[in-house]
Short mmCIF file of C-alpha atoms and ligand atoms in Angstrom, two decimals:
data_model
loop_
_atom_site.label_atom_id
_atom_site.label_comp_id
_atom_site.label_asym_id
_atom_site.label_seq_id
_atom_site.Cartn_x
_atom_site.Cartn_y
_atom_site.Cartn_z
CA UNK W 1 -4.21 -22.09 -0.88
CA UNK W 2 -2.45 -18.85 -0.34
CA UNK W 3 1.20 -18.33 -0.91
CA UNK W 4 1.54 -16.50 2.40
CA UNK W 5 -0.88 -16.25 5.19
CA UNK W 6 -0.50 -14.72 8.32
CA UNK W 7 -2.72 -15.42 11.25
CA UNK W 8 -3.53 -12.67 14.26
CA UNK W 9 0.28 -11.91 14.74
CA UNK W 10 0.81 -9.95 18.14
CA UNK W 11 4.57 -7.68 18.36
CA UNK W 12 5.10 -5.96 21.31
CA UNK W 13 8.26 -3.32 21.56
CA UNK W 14 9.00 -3.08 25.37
CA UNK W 15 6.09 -3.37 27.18
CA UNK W 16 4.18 0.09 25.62
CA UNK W 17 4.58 -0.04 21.74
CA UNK W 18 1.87 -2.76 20.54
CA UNK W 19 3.07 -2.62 16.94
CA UNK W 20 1.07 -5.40 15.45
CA UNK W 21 -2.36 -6.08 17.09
CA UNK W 22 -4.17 -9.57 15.69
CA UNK W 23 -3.13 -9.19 12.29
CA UNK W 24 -4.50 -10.92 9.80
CA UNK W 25 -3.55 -11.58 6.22
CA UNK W 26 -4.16 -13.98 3.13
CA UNK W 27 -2.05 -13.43 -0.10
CA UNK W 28 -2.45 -15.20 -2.90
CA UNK W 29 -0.09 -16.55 -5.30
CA UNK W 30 0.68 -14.05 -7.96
CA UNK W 31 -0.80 -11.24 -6.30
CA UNK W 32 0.79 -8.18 -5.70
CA UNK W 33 -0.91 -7.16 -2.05
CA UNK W 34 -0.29 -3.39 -0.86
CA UNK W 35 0.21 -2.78 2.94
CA UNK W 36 -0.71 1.03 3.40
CA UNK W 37 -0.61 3.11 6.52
CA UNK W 38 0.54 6.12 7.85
CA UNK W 39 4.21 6.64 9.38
CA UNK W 40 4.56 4.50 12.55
CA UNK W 41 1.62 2.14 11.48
CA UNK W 42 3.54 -1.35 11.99
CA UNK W 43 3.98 -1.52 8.01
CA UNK W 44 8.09 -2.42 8.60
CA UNK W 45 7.60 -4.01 11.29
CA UNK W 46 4.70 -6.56 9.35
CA UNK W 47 7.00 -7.50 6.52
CA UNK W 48 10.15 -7.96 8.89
CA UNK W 49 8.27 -10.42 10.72
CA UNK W 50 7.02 -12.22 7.65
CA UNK W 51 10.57 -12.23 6.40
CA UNK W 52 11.94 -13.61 9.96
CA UNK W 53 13.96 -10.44 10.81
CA UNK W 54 11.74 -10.25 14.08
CA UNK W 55 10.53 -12.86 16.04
CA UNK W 56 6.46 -12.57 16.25
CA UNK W 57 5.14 -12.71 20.23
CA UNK W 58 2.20 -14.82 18.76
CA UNK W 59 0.49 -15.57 15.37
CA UNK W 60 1.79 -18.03 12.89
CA UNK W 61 3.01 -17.10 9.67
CA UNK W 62 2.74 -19.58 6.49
CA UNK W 63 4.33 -19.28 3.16
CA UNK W 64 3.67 -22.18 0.96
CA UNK W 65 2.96 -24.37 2.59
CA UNK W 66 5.32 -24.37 5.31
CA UNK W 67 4.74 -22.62 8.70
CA UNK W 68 7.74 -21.14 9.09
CA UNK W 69 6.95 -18.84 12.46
CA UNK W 70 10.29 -20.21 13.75
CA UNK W 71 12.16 -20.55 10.80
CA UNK W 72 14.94 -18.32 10.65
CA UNK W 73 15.21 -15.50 7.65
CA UNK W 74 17.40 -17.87 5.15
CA UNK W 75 14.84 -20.49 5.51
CA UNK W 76 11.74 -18.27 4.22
CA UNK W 77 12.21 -18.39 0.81
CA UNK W 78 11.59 -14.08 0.76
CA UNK W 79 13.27 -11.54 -0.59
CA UNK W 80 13.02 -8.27 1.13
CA UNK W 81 13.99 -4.87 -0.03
CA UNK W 82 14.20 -2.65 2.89
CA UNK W 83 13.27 0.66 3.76
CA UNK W 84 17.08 1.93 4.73
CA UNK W 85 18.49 -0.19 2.17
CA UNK W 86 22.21 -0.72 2.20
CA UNK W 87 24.42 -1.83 -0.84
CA UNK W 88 27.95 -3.35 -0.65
CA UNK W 89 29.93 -0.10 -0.78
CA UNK W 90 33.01 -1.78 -2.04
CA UNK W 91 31.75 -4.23 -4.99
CA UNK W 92 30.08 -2.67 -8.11
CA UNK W 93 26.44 -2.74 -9.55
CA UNK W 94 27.16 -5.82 -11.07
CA UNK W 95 28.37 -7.42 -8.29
CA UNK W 96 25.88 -6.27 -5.91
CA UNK W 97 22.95 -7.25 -7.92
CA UNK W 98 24.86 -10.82 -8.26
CA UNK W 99 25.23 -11.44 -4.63
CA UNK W 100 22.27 -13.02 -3.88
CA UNK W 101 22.58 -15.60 -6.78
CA UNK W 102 26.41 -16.25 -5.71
CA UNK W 103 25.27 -16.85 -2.37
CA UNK W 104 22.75 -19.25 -3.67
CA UNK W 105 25.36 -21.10 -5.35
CA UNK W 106 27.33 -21.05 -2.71
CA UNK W 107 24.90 -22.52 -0.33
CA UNK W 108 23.78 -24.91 -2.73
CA UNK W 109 27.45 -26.25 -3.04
CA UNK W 110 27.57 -26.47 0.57
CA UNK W 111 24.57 -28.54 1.17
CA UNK W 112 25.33 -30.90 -1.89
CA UNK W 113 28.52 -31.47 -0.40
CA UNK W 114 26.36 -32.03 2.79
CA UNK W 115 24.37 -34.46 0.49
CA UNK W 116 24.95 -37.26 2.81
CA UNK W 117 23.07 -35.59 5.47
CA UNK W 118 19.22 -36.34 4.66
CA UNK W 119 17.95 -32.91 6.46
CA UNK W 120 20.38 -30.87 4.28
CA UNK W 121 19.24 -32.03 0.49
CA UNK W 122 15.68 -31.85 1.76
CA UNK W 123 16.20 -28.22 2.58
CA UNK W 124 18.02 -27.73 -0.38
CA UNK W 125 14.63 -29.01 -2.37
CA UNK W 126 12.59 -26.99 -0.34
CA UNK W 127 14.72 -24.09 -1.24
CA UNK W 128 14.04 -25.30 -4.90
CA UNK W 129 17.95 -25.63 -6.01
CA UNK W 130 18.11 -28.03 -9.11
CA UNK W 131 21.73 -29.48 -9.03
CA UNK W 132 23.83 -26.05 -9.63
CA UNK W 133 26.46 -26.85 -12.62
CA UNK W 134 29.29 -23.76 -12.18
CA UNK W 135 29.45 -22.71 -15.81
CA UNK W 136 25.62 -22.60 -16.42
CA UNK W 137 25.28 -20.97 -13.06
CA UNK W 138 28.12 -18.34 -13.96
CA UNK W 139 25.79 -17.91 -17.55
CA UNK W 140 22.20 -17.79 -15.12
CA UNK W 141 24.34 -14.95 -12.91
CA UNK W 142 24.87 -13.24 -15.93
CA UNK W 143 21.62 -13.25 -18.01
CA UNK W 144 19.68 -12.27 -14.80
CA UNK W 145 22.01 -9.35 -13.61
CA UNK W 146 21.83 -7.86 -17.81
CA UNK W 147 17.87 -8.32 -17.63
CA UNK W 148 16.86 -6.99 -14.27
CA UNK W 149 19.54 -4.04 -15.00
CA UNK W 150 17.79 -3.32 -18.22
CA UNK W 151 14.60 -3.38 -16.86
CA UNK W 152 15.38 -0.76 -14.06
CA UNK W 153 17.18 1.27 -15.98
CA UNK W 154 20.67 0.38 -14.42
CA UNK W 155 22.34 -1.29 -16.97
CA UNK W 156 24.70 1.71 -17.81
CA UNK W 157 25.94 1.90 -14.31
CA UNK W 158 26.87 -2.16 -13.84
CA UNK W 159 30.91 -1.13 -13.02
CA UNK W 160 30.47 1.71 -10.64
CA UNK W 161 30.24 1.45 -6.56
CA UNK W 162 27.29 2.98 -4.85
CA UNK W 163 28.57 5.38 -4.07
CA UNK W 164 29.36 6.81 -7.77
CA UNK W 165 26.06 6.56 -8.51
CA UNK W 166 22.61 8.43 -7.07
CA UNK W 167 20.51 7.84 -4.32
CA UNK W 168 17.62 6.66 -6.74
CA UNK W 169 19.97 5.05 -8.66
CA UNK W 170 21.21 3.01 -5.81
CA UNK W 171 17.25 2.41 -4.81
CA UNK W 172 17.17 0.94 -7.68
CA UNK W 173 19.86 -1.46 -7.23
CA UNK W 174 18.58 -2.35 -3.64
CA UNK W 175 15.06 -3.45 -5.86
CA UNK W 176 16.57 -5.08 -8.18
CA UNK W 177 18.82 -7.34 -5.80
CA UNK W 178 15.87 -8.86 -4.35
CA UNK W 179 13.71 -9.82 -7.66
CA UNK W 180 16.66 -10.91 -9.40
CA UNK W 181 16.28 -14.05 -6.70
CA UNK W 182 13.88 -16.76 -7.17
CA UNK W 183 11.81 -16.62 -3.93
CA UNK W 184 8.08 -17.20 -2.77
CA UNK W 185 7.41 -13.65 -1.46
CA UNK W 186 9.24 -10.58 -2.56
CA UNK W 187 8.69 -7.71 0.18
CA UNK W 188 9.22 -4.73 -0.64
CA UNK W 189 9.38 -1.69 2.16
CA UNK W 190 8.48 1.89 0.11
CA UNK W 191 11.40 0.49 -2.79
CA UNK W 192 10.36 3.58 -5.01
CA UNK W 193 10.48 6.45 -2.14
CA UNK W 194 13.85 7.48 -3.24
CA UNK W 195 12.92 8.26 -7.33
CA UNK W 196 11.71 11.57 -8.54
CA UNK W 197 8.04 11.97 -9.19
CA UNK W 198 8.36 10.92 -13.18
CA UNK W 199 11.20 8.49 -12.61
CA UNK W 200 8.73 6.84 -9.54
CA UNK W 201 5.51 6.89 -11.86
CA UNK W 202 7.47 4.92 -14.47
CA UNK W 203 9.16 2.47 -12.33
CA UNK W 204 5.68 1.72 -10.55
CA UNK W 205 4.54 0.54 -13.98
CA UNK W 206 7.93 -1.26 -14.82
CA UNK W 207 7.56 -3.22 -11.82
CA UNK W 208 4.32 -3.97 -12.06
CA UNK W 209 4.11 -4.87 -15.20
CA UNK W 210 7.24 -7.77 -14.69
CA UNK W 211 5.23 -8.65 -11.34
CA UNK W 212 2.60 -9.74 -13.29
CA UNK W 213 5.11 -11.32 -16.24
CA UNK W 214 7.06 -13.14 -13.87
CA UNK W 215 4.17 -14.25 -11.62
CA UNK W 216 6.02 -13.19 -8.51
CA UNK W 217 3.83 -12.89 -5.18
CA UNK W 218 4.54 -9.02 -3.53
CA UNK W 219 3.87 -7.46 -0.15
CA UNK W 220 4.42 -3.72 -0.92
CA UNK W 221 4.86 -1.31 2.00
CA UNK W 222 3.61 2.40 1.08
CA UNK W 223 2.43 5.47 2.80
CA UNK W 224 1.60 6.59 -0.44
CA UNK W 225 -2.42 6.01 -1.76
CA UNK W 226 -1.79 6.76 -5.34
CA UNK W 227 1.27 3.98 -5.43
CA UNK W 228 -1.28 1.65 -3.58
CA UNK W 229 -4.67 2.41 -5.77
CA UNK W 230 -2.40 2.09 -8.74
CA UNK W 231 -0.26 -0.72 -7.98
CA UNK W 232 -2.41 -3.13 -5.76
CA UNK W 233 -4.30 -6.16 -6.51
CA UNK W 234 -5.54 -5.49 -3.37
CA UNK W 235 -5.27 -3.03 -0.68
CA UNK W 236 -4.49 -3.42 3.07
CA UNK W 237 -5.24 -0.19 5.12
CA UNK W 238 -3.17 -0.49 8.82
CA UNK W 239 -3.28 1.92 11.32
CA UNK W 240 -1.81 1.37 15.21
CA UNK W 241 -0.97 -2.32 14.18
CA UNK W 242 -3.98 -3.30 13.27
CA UNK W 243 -5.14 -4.03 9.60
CA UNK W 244 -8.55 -1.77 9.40
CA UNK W 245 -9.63 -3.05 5.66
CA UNK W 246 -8.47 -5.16 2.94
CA UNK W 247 -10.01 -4.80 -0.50
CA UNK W 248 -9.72 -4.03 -3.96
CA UNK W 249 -8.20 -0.51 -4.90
CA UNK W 250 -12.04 0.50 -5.71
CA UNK W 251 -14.31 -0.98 -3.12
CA UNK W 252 -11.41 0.26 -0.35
CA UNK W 253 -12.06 3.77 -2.00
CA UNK W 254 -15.85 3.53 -2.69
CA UNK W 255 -16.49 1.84 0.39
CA UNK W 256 -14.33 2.78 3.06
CA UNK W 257 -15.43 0.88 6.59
CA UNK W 258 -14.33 3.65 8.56
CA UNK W 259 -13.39 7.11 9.08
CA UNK W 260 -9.69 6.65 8.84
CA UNK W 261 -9.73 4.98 5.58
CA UNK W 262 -12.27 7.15 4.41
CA UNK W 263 -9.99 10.65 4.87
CA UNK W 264 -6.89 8.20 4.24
CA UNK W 265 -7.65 7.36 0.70
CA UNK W 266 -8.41 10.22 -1.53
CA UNK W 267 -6.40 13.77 -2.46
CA UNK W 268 -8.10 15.92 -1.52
CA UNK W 269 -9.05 14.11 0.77
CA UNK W 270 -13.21 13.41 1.69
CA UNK W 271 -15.07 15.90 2.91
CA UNK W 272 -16.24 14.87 6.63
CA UNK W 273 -19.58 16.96 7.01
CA UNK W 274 -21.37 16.75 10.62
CA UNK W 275 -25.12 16.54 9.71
CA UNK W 276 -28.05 15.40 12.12
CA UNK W 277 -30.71 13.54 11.24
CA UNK W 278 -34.28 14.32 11.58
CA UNK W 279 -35.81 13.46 14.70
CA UNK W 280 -38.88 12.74 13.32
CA UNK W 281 -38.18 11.14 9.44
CA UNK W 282 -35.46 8.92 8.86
CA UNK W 283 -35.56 9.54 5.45
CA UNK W 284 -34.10 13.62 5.61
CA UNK W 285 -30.47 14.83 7.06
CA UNK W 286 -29.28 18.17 7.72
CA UNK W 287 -25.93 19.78 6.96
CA UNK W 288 -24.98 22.88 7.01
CA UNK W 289 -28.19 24.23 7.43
CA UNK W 290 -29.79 22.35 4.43
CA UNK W 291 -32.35 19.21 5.04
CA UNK W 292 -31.24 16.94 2.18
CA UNK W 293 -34.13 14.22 1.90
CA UNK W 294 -32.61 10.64 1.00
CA UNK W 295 -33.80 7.82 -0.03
CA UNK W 296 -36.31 6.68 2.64
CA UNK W 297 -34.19 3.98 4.79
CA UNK W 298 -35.11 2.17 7.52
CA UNK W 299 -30.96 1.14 8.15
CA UNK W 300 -31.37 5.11 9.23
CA UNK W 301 -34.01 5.01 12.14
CA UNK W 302 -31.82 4.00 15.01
CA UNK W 303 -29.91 7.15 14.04
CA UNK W 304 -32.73 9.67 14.20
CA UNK W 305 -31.99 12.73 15.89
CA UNK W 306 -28.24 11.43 16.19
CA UNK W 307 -25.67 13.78 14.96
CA UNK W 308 -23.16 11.86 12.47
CA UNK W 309 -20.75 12.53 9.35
CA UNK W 310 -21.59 12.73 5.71
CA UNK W 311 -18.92 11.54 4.17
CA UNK W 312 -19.10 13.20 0.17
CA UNK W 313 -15.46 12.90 -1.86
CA UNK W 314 -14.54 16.34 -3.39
CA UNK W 315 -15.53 14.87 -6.97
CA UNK W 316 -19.41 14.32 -5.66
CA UNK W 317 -19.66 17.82 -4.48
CA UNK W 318 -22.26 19.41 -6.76
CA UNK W 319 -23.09 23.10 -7.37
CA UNK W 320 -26.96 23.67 -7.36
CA UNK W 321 -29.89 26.51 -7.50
CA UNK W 322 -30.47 24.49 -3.89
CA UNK W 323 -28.45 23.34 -1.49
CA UNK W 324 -26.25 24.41 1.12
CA UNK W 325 -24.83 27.75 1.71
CA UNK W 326 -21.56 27.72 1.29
CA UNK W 327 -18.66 30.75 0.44
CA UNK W 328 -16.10 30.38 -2.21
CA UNK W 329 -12.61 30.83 -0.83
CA UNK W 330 -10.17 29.76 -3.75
CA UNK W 331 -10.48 27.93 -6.90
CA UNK W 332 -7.03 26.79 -8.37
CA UNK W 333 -6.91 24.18 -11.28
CA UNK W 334 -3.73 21.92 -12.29
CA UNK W 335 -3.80 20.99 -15.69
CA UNK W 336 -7.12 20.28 -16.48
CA UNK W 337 -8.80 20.03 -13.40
CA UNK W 338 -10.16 22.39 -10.84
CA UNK W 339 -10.67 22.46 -7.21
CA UNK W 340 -12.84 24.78 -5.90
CA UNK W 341 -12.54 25.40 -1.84
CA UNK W 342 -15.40 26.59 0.34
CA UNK W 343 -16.51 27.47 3.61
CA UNK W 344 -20.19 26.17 4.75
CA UNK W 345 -21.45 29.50 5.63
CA UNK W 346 -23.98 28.07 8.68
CA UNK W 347 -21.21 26.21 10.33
CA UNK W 348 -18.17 27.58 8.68
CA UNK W 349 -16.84 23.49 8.05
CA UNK W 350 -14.51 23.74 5.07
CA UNK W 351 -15.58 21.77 2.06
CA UNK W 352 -13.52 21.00 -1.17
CA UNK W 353 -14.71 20.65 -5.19
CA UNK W 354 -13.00 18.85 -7.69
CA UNK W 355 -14.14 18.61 -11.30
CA UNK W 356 -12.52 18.96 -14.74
CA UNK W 357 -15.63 21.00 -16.15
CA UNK W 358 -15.01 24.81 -16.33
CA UNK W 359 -15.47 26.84 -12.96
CA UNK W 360 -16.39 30.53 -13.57
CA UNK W 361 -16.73 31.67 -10.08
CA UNK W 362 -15.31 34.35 -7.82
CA UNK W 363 -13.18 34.62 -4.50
CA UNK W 364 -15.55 35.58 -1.92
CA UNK W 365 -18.94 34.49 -3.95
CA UNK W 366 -21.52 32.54 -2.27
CA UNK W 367 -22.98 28.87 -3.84
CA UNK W 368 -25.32 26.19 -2.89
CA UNK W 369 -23.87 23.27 -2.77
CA UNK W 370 -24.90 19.39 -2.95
CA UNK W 371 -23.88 16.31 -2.49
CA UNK W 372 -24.30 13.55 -4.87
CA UNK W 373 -26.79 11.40 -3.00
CA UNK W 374 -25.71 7.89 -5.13
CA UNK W 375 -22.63 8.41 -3.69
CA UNK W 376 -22.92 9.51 0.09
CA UNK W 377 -21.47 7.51 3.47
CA UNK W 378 -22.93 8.64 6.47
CA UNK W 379 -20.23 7.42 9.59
CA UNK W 380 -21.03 7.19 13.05
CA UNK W 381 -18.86 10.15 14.87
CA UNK W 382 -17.84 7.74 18.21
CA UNK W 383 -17.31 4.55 16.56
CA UNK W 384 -16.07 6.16 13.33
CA UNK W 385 -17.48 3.45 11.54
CA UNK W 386 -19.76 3.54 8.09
CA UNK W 387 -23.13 3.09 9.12
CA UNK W 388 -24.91 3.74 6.24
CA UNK W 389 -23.91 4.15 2.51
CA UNK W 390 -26.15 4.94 -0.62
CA UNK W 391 -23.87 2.82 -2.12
CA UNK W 392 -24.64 -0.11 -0.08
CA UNK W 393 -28.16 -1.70 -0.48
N1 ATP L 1 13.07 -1.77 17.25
C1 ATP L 1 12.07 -1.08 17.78
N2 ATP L 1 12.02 -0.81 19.09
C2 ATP L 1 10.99 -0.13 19.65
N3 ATP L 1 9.93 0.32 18.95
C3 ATP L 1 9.92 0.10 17.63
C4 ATP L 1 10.98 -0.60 16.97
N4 ATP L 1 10.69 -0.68 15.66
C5 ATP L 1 9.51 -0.05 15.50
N5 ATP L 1 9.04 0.42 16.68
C6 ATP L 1 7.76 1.11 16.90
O1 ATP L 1 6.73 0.29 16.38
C7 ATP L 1 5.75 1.06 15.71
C8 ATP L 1 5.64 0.59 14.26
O2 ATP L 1 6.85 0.91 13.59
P1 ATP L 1 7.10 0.57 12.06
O3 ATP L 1 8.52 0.82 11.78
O4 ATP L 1 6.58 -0.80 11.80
O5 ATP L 1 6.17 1.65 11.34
P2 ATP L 1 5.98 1.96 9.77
O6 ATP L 1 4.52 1.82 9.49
O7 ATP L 1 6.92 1.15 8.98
O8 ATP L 1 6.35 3.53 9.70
P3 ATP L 1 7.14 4.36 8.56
O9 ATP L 1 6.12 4.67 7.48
O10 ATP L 1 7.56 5.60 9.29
O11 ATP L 1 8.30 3.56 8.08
C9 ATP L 1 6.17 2.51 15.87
O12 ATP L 1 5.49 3.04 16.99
C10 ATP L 1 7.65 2.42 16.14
O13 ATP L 1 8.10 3.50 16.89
MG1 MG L 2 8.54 1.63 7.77
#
């Protein structure tokens, strides 16, 4: 059974802005699921309704195995670290990242005083508080604020205020007040958008890497594809409220189900090729003045004579005797790789190279170029969907 699941959730804003349209989620326990879309997708507004911050139009929402649609936010059992994330301004590091856990004791004090009333100890099971001793909750307080603090790299900065400290610093804090709670789900909206590039790469593999040590169950929100391809179990690709794809880092890559995912997974991103093919042989397709024969397939007959997109990522982009004609307008290279950008000469559609092998060429020279056929999606241009892969039998 999965720890959350979330079942065709509709969100209107005012009667235009459909934010979430049917959307549909499983995530298991222990699984660290990545929502990623562009800006204005419905990514915040997904994991604010899972964590009860907005009330859902329709849809149920299940962690556990509670249904907890109504339920307001303390009753979730999720931690949430938010996009804007705000810290106490006037109570240190220490004390920030120990507010959660206070809180907890001090709700859990509360309801055992309540322990007469039946419906307050039940939710104080459900909430998973043991009986909460003061000392050994002080000590618990302690040991978790010095470990999480260690483990983002905050443990120097425990007495200042946020605002004597920096803005990824203080990022940091904001992540490391939610998974310093015990909770079912920890969501997390973009925590690592605030870090430098190095400091962002490291903390990616800090935090995954006490994900999977802890166990914990994530919903990460990122615009970013190389934070989702590195960090996801899984990947869920949203766009205009509606989940497009959910998959494995790979498959999502090698097998996008549409055009969106297909240019929005990938730097550079795919090259999108129009190409036609043949009226009479469904086993040939021409780009860029260039009939490329395939594999004969009969998936391709309905399409003859249709005009589509080859989809070919800049890494399959081969440089043959034969081939298309294509001009060379810059090759740059960053570190050991090189990317090589043309211009189709026939239909002047731009076309990208990557490889790590040695380019000798020259501004301005002309190549044939081919794809790699094990590797092409063809998409259909009106529906935008994949319609035929190489690497789909
Ligand atoms: N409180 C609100 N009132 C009205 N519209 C809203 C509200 N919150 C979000 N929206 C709209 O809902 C849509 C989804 O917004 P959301 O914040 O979920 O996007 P996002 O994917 O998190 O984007 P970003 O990457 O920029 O944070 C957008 O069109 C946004 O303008
Ligand atoms: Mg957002």
């Amino acid at each position: 059974m999965p720890e959350l699941s979330v079942q065709n959730l509709q969100k209107k804003f005012g009667n235009k802005v459909k934010a979430l349209d049917g959307v549909s989620l499983d995530v298991e326990s222990g699984e660290f699921f990545v929502l990623l879309g562009p800006s204005g997708s419905g990514k915040t507004t997904l994991i604010r309704c899972i964590a009860g911050l907005e009330m859902v139009d329709s849809g149920t929402i299940t962690i556990g195995n509670r249904v907890v649609t109504d339920f307001p936010p303390g009753e979730r059992n999720v931690a949430m670290v938010f996009q804007n994330y705000a810290l106490y301004p006037f109570l240190t590091v220490y004390e920030n990242l120990a507010f959660p856990l206070k809180a907890r004791g001090r709700l859990a004090k509360s309801l055992r005083e309540k322990s007469l009333d039946g419906n307050a100890s039940k939710l104080g099971s459900v909430l998973g508080f043991g009986p909460v001793n003061r000392q050994t909750l002080k000590k618990d307080i302690d040991d978790r604020v010095h470990r999480v603090a260690k483990m983002l790299q905050i443990d120097e900065l425990l007495d200042r205020k946020p605002g004597e400290i920096s803005g990824g610093q203080r990022q940091r804090v904001a992540l490391g007040r939610a998974l310093i709670r015990d909770a079912s789900v920890y969501l997390m909206d973009e925590p690592l958008s605030n870090l430098d590039a190095k400091l962002r790469a490291s903390t990616r593999i800090e935090l995954k890497h006490l994900q999977k040590e802890l166990g914990i169950t994530v919903v990460y929100v990122t615009h970013d594809q190389v934070e989702a391809m590195t960090m996801g179990d899984r990947i869920g690709v949203i766009n205009g409220g509606k989940l497009i794809q959910i998959g494995k880092p790979h498959d999502v890559y090698n097998l996008p189900e549409d055009l969106f995912v297909a240019s929005f997974l990938g730097d550079p991103p795919i090259n999108l090729i129009e190409a036609q093919v043949s009226a009479d042989d469904d086993s040939s397709i021409e780009f860029g003045g260039y009939r490329l024969t395939l594999p004969g397939d009969p998936r391709l007959s309905s399409f003859r004579g249709k005009i589509l997109k080859l989809g070919v990522r800049p890494e399959d982009v081969t440089l043959s005797s034969d081939g298309a004609k294509a001009t060379v307008q810059l090759t740059r290279s960053i570190g050991r790789t090189n990317y090589v950008s043309m211009l189709l000469t026939e239909t002047q559609e731009a076309v990208t190279k990557v490889t790590t092998e040695a380019v000798n060429l020259k501004d301005g020279q002309t190549v044939n170029i081919l794809p790699n056929t094990g590797t092409l999606d063809i998409f259909e241009s009106d529906t935008q969907k994949l319609v035929w892969s190489s690497k789909k039998k």
